Amino acid sequence: MEKVAIVTGSSSGIGFETALDLAREGYFTYATMRNTKKGEAIKEIAKKENLKLETLELDVDKEDSVKNAINKIVKEKGRIDILVNNAGYGLFGCLEDISMEELKAQFETNFFGVVRVSQAAIPVMRKQKSGIIVNVSSVAGRIGFPVSPGYISSKFAIEGLSESMRYELSPFGINVIIIEPGVIKTNFMSSTKKSLKSDSAYKDITNKVIMGITMMSEMGTPPKEVATTIIKAIKSENPLPRYTVGNDAIMFLEAKKNKTDLEFENYIKKELFS
Ligand SMILES: NC(=O)c1ccc[n+]([C@@H]2O[C@H](COP(=O)([O-])OP(=O)(O)OC[C@H]3O[C@@H](n4cnc5c(N)ncnc54)[C@H](OP(=O)(O)O)[C@@H]3O)[C@@H](O)[C@H]2O)c1
């Protein structure tokens, strides 16, 4: 039986690499993206390597787009084995500087987008009594950080959602895996929305953090490493609930585990302000 994988946000970065690697593993892969005009590069590689990969329009913000994509996949293949909820973007700006609209839009994509696609795919997986849902969270889903409360909150929400889904779905043979990358070298920083009011009280910290993360991003972990971790996780007989990717993420999460809340806060302040 041909196994089927779906990846959201496959036009670049982590989604692009993951869709290709799933196809290389033999999955018929739907590399979904909101703008299929951006699909030429992935289609070219798939053609060259003779991979079973198709691009398909799916905007995680839009109910109809999600329904149409999942219905088409079910009509064509009759099953969904792997769903990688990857689509997302960053919102940088201190809480006082970001608008309610910006925050809602951030949650629409990063959180409700995952809910929307999962709700469409779960009934298919439940009927077949198997499936794996991979939710791409972030190290930002485990630790707070200034200048990105909107993004951080959306990823904390993904962590809670995923932990709850694990309990609900395991009786039906469906596994849920959380992926927590550190800073990855993708288009992420260029597509991140940046909010800074002209009379902002947070100019210095906002500029410092954005500059720091932009620099880290240029030297970030390659997205291929995230794809490799996702493949390792789904091939594992007993996948772990969460996988961390990148030395920076491992370092921050180790520090968090070994320190009290206040010690950890002081450690982050020292990293940021010294
Ligand atoms: N890069 C990092 O440092 C990092 C670290 C931790 C976690 N992550 C997470 O990894 C995931 C992938 O990001 P990336 O680093 O690969 O960045 P990226 O290269 O900017 O890729 C993001 C992808 O999400 C898509 N997308 C955005 N909004 C969408 C929507 N409404 N519907 C469908 N697709 C949408 C983008 O499509 P368009 O091309 O149309 O914009 C693009 O394909 C995100 O969830 C991000 O939060 C990234």
Short mmCIF file of C-alpha atoms and ligand atoms in Angstrom, two decimals:
data_model
loop_
_atom_site.label_atom_id
_atom_site.label_comp_id
_atom_site.label_asym_id
_atom_site.label_seq_id
_atom_site.Cartn_x
_atom_site.Cartn_y
_atom_site.Cartn_z
CA MET A 1 0.00 0.00 0.00
CA GLU A 2 1.37 3.42 -0.97
CA LYS A 3 2.01 5.57 2.10
CA VAL A 4 1.02 9.23 1.93
CA ALA A 5 2.63 12.27 3.55
CA ILE A 6 1.50 15.92 3.71
CA VAL A 7 3.75 18.83 4.60
CA THR A 8 2.43 22.38 5.09
CA GLY A 9 4.58 25.37 4.14
CA SER A 10 6.77 23.46 1.67
CA SER A 11 7.76 26.45 -0.45
CA SER A 12 10.97 27.00 1.51
CA GLY A 13 13.12 26.12 4.51
CA ILE A 14 12.20 23.26 6.82
CA GLY A 15 9.03 22.31 4.91
CA PHE A 16 10.89 22.21 1.58
CA GLU A 17 13.61 19.87 2.92
CA THR A 18 11.15 17.71 4.86
CA ALA A 19 8.84 17.18 1.88
CA LEU A 20 11.80 16.08 -0.26
CA ASP A 21 13.15 13.73 2.43
CA LEU A 22 9.72 12.14 2.94
CA ALA A 23 9.48 11.51 -0.80
CA ARG A 24 13.02 10.05 -0.74
CA GLU A 25 11.78 7.68 2.00
CA GLY A 26 9.15 6.41 -0.45
CA TYR A 27 6.09 8.36 0.75
CA PHE A 28 3.84 9.83 -1.92
CA THR A 29 4.31 13.38 -0.71
CA TYR A 30 2.00 16.34 -1.05
CA ALA A 31 4.29 19.36 -0.71
CA THR A 32 1.59 21.88 0.12
CA MET A 33 2.04 25.66 -0.01
CA ARG A 34 -0.22 28.70 -0.09
CA ASN A 35 1.23 29.90 -3.39
CA THR A 36 1.96 27.03 -5.77
CA LYS A 37 3.90 29.40 -8.04
CA LYS A 38 6.68 28.94 -5.47
CA GLY A 39 6.69 25.20 -6.17
CA GLU A 40 8.95 25.13 -9.22
CA ALA A 41 12.21 24.45 -7.33
CA ILE A 42 10.87 21.49 -5.35
CA LYS A 43 9.17 20.04 -8.45
CA GLU A 44 12.42 20.26 -10.38
CA ILE A 45 14.37 18.34 -7.72
CA ALA A 46 11.58 15.76 -7.46
CA LYS A 47 11.63 15.27 -11.21
CA LYS A 48 15.42 14.92 -11.30
CA GLU A 49 15.38 12.33 -8.49
CA ASN A 50 12.27 10.60 -9.80
CA LEU A 51 10.40 11.19 -6.54
CA LYS A 52 6.68 10.80 -6.00
CA LEU A 53 5.98 14.39 -4.97
CA GLU A 54 3.19 16.74 -5.97
CA THR A 55 2.70 20.37 -5.03
CA LEU A 56 -0.76 21.35 -3.83
CA GLU A 57 -2.31 24.64 -2.72
CA LEU A 58 -3.01 24.82 1.01
CA ASP A 59 -3.23 28.05 2.99
CA VAL A 60 -3.47 27.05 6.67
CA ASP A 61 -5.34 30.30 7.44
CA LYS A 62 -8.22 29.41 5.13
CA GLU A 63 -10.91 26.88 5.96
CA ASP A 64 -11.83 26.21 2.30
CA SER A 65 -8.23 25.86 1.19
CA VAL A 66 -7.55 23.24 3.90
CA LYS A 67 -10.78 21.32 3.17
CA ASN A 68 -10.17 21.32 -0.60
CA ALA A 69 -6.60 20.07 -0.21
CA ILE A 70 -7.43 17.27 2.25
CA ASN A 71 -10.51 16.20 0.21
CA LYS A 72 -8.38 16.02 -2.95
CA ILE A 73 -5.73 13.92 -1.19
CA VAL A 74 -8.32 11.54 0.26
CA LYS A 75 -10.03 11.23 -3.13
CA GLU A 76 -6.73 10.48 -4.85
CA LYS A 77 -5.01 8.29 -2.26
CA GLY A 78 -7.63 7.32 0.33
CA ARG A 79 -5.23 7.70 3.25
CA ILE A 80 -2.88 10.01 5.18
CA ASP A 81 0.07 8.45 6.99
CA ILE A 82 2.14 11.48 7.93
CA LEU A 83 1.08 15.09 8.46
CA VAL A 84 3.84 17.63 9.11
CA ASN A 85 2.35 20.87 10.45
CA ASN A 86 5.22 23.17 9.53
CA ALA A 87 3.76 26.39 8.06
CA GLY A 88 4.48 29.41 10.24
CA TYR A 89 6.13 32.80 10.52
CA GLY A 90 7.63 35.07 13.16
CA LEU A 91 6.27 38.23 14.76
CA PHE A 92 8.88 40.40 16.46
CA GLY A 93 8.02 43.36 18.65
CA CYS A 94 7.43 43.95 22.37
CA LEU A 95 3.88 43.43 23.63
CA GLU A 96 3.12 47.16 23.85
CA ASP A 97 4.26 47.63 20.23
CA ILE A 98 2.33 44.84 18.54
CA SER A 99 -1.29 45.33 17.55
CA MET A 100 -4.12 42.99 18.41
CA GLU A 101 -4.54 42.33 14.64
CA GLU A 102 -0.88 41.30 14.32
CA LEU A 103 -1.17 38.99 17.32
CA LYS A 104 -4.40 37.41 16.04
CA ALA A 105 -2.84 36.91 12.58
CA GLN A 106 0.16 35.24 14.23
CA PHE A 107 -2.11 32.80 16.06
CA GLU A 108 -4.24 32.30 12.93
CA THR A 109 -1.27 30.80 11.11
CA ASN A 110 0.99 29.34 13.81
CA PHE A 111 -1.71 27.91 16.08
CA PHE A 112 -5.16 27.79 14.43
CA GLY A 113 -3.48 26.70 11.18
CA VAL A 114 -2.19 23.58 12.94
CA VAL A 115 -5.62 22.97 14.51
CA ARG A 116 -7.39 23.43 11.15
CA VAL A 117 -5.21 21.00 9.19
CA SER A 118 -5.12 18.47 12.04
CA GLN A 119 -8.91 18.51 12.40
CA ALA A 120 -9.24 17.78 8.69
CA ALA A 121 -6.67 14.95 8.71
CA ILE A 122 -7.44 13.20 12.02
CA PRO A 123 -10.74 11.52 10.92
CA VAL A 124 -8.87 9.92 8.01
CA MET A 125 -6.08 8.66 10.30
CA ARG A 126 -8.59 7.51 12.93
CA LYS A 127 -10.48 5.40 10.38
CA GLN A 128 -7.27 3.76 9.16
CA LYS A 129 -6.17 3.35 12.84
CA SER A 130 -2.71 4.76 12.18
CA GLY A 131 -0.86 7.97 11.44
CA ILE A 132 1.76 10.37 12.69
CA ILE A 133 1.28 14.11 13.17
CA VAL A 134 4.51 16.10 13.44
CA ASN A 135 4.06 19.59 14.87
CA VAL A 136 6.94 21.97 14.18
CA SER A 137 7.17 24.01 17.36
CA SER A 138 10.41 25.74 18.39
CA VAL A 139 12.77 26.14 21.30
CA ALA A 140 10.59 29.27 21.59
CA GLY A 141 7.77 26.92 22.58
CA ARG A 142 9.63 26.10 25.80
CA ILE A 143 11.33 29.34 26.86
CA GLY A 144 10.16 32.94 27.02
CA PHE A 145 12.23 35.66 25.40
CA PRO A 146 11.77 39.44 25.00
CA VAL A 147 10.68 41.06 21.70
CA SER A 148 8.77 38.02 20.53
CA PRO A 149 5.88 37.46 22.97
CA GLY A 150 3.45 36.87 20.08
CA TYR A 151 5.57 34.22 18.39
CA ILE A 152 6.60 32.64 21.71
CA SER A 153 2.97 32.39 22.88
CA SER A 154 1.89 30.78 19.61
CA LYS A 155 4.61 28.12 19.98
CA PHE A 156 3.86 27.56 23.71
CA ALA A 157 0.28 26.94 22.56
CA ILE A 158 1.52 24.34 20.06
CA GLU A 159 3.33 22.51 22.87
CA GLY A 160 0.16 22.33 25.00
CA LEU A 161 -1.98 21.38 22.03
CA SER A 162 0.42 18.60 21.02
CA GLU A 163 0.70 17.16 24.53
CA SER A 164 -3.10 17.03 24.79
CA MET A 165 -3.48 15.51 21.31
CA ARG A 166 -1.07 12.71 22.25
CA TYR A 167 -3.46 11.44 24.97
CA GLU A 168 -6.54 11.74 22.79
CA LEU A 169 -5.12 10.14 19.67
CA SER A 170 -2.93 7.30 20.95
CA PRO A 171 -5.95 4.96 21.48
CA PHE A 172 -6.54 5.26 17.72
CA GLY A 173 -2.95 4.39 16.79
CA ILE A 174 -2.07 8.02 15.99
CA ASN A 175 1.18 9.46 17.31
CA VAL A 176 1.94 13.16 17.77
CA ILE A 177 5.56 14.33 17.74
CA ILE A 178 6.83 17.81 18.63
CA ILE A 179 9.92 19.22 16.87
CA GLU A 180 11.79 22.03 18.61
CA PRO A 181 14.37 23.66 16.35
CA GLY A 182 16.74 26.38 17.54
CA VAL A 183 17.78 29.07 15.06
CA ILE A 184 17.63 27.58 11.56
CA LYS A 185 19.02 29.15 8.40
CA THR A 186 15.86 29.64 6.32
CA ASN A 187 13.74 32.52 4.98
CA PHE A 188 12.28 32.82 8.49
CA MET A 189 13.95 36.12 9.43
CA SER A 190 13.15 37.77 6.10
CA SER A 191 9.47 36.81 6.36
CA THR A 192 9.24 37.74 10.05
CA LYS A 193 6.89 40.68 10.76
CA LYS A 194 8.63 43.37 12.79
CA SER A 195 6.66 45.87 14.87
CA LEU A 196 8.20 48.93 16.47
CA LYS A 197 6.13 52.06 17.15
CA SER A 198 7.85 55.35 16.25
CA ASP A 199 7.60 56.49 19.89
CA SER A 200 8.35 53.04 21.29
CA ALA A 201 9.87 52.71 24.74
CA TYR A 202 11.49 49.47 23.55
CA LYS A 203 13.63 50.65 20.62
CA ASP A 204 16.98 49.53 22.01
CA ILE A 205 15.99 46.04 23.08
CA THR A 206 13.92 45.48 19.93
CA ASN A 207 16.76 46.46 17.60
CA LYS A 208 19.30 44.50 19.65
CA VAL A 209 17.27 41.29 19.70
CA ILE A 210 16.32 41.47 16.00
CA MET A 211 19.94 42.14 15.03
CA GLY A 212 21.19 39.31 17.27
CA ILE A 213 18.74 36.75 15.92
CA THR A 214 19.35 37.87 12.31
CA MET A 215 23.08 37.28 12.84
CA MET A 216 22.44 33.92 14.54
CA SER A 217 20.16 32.99 11.66
CA GLU A 218 22.93 33.56 9.09
CA MET A 219 25.03 30.99 10.97
CA GLY A 220 22.01 28.88 11.89
CA THR A 221 21.56 25.13 11.65
CA PRO A 222 20.73 24.01 8.09
CA PRO A 223 17.03 23.13 7.59
CA LYS A 224 18.10 19.73 6.27
CA GLU A 225 19.03 18.80 9.87
CA VAL A 226 15.44 19.40 10.95
CA ALA A 227 14.20 17.24 8.08
CA THR A 228 16.66 14.48 9.06
CA THR A 229 15.38 14.60 12.65
CA ILE A 230 11.76 14.39 11.46
CA ILE A 231 12.58 11.33 9.34
CA LYS A 232 14.46 9.73 12.26
CA ALA A 233 11.47 10.37 14.54
CA ILE A 234 8.84 8.92 12.21
CA LYS A 235 10.99 5.86 11.42
CA SER A 236 11.62 5.14 15.09
CA GLU A 237 9.71 2.19 16.56
CA ASN A 238 8.99 4.23 19.69
CA PRO A 239 9.27 7.91 18.81
CA LEU A 240 9.91 10.34 21.66
CA PRO A 241 7.24 12.98 22.33
CA ARG A 242 9.68 15.77 21.40
CA TYR A 243 12.94 16.26 19.50
CA THR A 244 15.24 19.26 19.79
CA VAL A 245 17.34 20.34 16.77
CA GLY A 246 20.46 22.54 16.88
CA ASN A 247 23.18 23.09 19.48
CA ASP A 248 21.68 26.44 20.52
CA ALA A 249 18.32 24.83 21.31
CA ILE A 250 19.98 21.98 23.20
CA MET A 251 22.05 24.48 25.24
CA PHE A 252 19.05 26.64 26.19
CA LEU A 253 16.86 23.68 27.13
CA GLU A 254 19.64 22.07 29.19
CA ALA A 255 20.10 25.36 31.06
CA LYS A 256 16.36 25.58 31.66
CA LYS A 257 16.28 22.01 33.01
CA ASN A 258 19.21 22.55 35.37
CA LYS A 259 18.30 25.97 36.77
CA THR A 260 15.50 27.39 38.88
CA ASP A 261 13.14 29.78 37.07
CA LEU A 262 14.92 32.82 38.52
CA GLU A 263 18.39 31.44 37.77
CA PHE A 264 17.31 30.79 34.17
CA GLU A 265 15.88 34.29 33.80
CA ASN A 266 19.15 35.78 35.03
CA TYR A 267 21.08 33.57 32.61
CA ILE A 268 19.02 34.82 29.66
CA LYS A 269 19.41 38.44 30.85
CA LYS A 270 23.19 37.95 31.03
CA GLU A 271 23.26 36.43 27.52
CA LEU A 272 21.18 39.36 26.22
CA PHE A 273 22.39 42.39 28.05
CA SER A 274 26.09 41.79 28.73
N1 LIG B 1 14.00 29.26 11.11
C1 LIG B 1 14.03 29.15 12.41
O1 LIG B 1 14.97 29.65 13.09
C2 LIG B 1 12.95 28.36 13.14
C3 LIG B 1 13.20 27.94 14.44
C4 LIG B 1 12.23 27.23 15.13
C5 LIG B 1 11.02 26.91 14.51
N2 LIG B 1 10.79 27.34 13.24
C6 LIG B 1 9.48 27.02 12.64
O2 LIG B 1 9.69 26.24 11.48
C7 LIG B 1 8.57 26.39 10.60
C8 LIG B 1 9.08 26.64 9.19
O3 LIG B 1 9.80 27.86 9.15
P1 LIG B 1 11.13 28.05 8.29
O4 LIG B 1 12.22 28.35 9.24
O5 LIG B 1 11.30 26.95 7.33
O6 LIG B 1 10.80 29.45 7.57
P2 LIG B 1 10.45 29.80 6.04
O7 LIG B 1 11.58 29.41 5.15
O8 LIG B 1 10.02 31.23 6.09
O9 LIG B 1 9.21 28.85 5.72
C9 LIG B 1 7.93 29.09 6.25
C10 LIG B 1 6.90 28.42 5.40
O10 LIG B 1 5.60 28.61 5.95
C11 LIG B 1 4.76 29.06 4.91
N3 LIG B 1 3.57 29.78 5.38
C12 LIG B 1 3.47 30.93 6.07
N4 LIG B 1 2.18 31.23 6.28
C13 LIG B 1 1.44 30.26 5.67
C14 LIG B 1 0.06 30.01 5.52
N5 LIG B 1 -0.88 30.84 5.99
N6 LIG B 1 -0.33 28.88 4.87
C15 LIG B 1 0.58 28.03 4.35
N7 LIG B 1 1.90 28.23 4.44
C16 LIG B 1 2.33 29.33 5.10
C17 LIG B 1 5.65 29.92 4.03
O11 LIG B 1 5.03 30.15 2.77
P3 LIG B 1 5.36 31.43 1.85
O12 LIG B 1 6.61 31.05 1.09
O13 LIG B 1 4.16 31.55 0.98
O14 LIG B 1 5.56 32.60 2.78
C18 LIG B 1 6.86 29.01 3.97
O15 LIG B 1 6.64 27.95 3.08
C19 LIG B 1 7.73 27.55 11.17
O16 LIG B 1 6.62 27.00 11.87
C20 LIG B 1 8.69 28.22 12.16
O17 LIG B 1 8.00 28.85 13.21
C21 LIG B 1 11.73 28.05 12.53
#
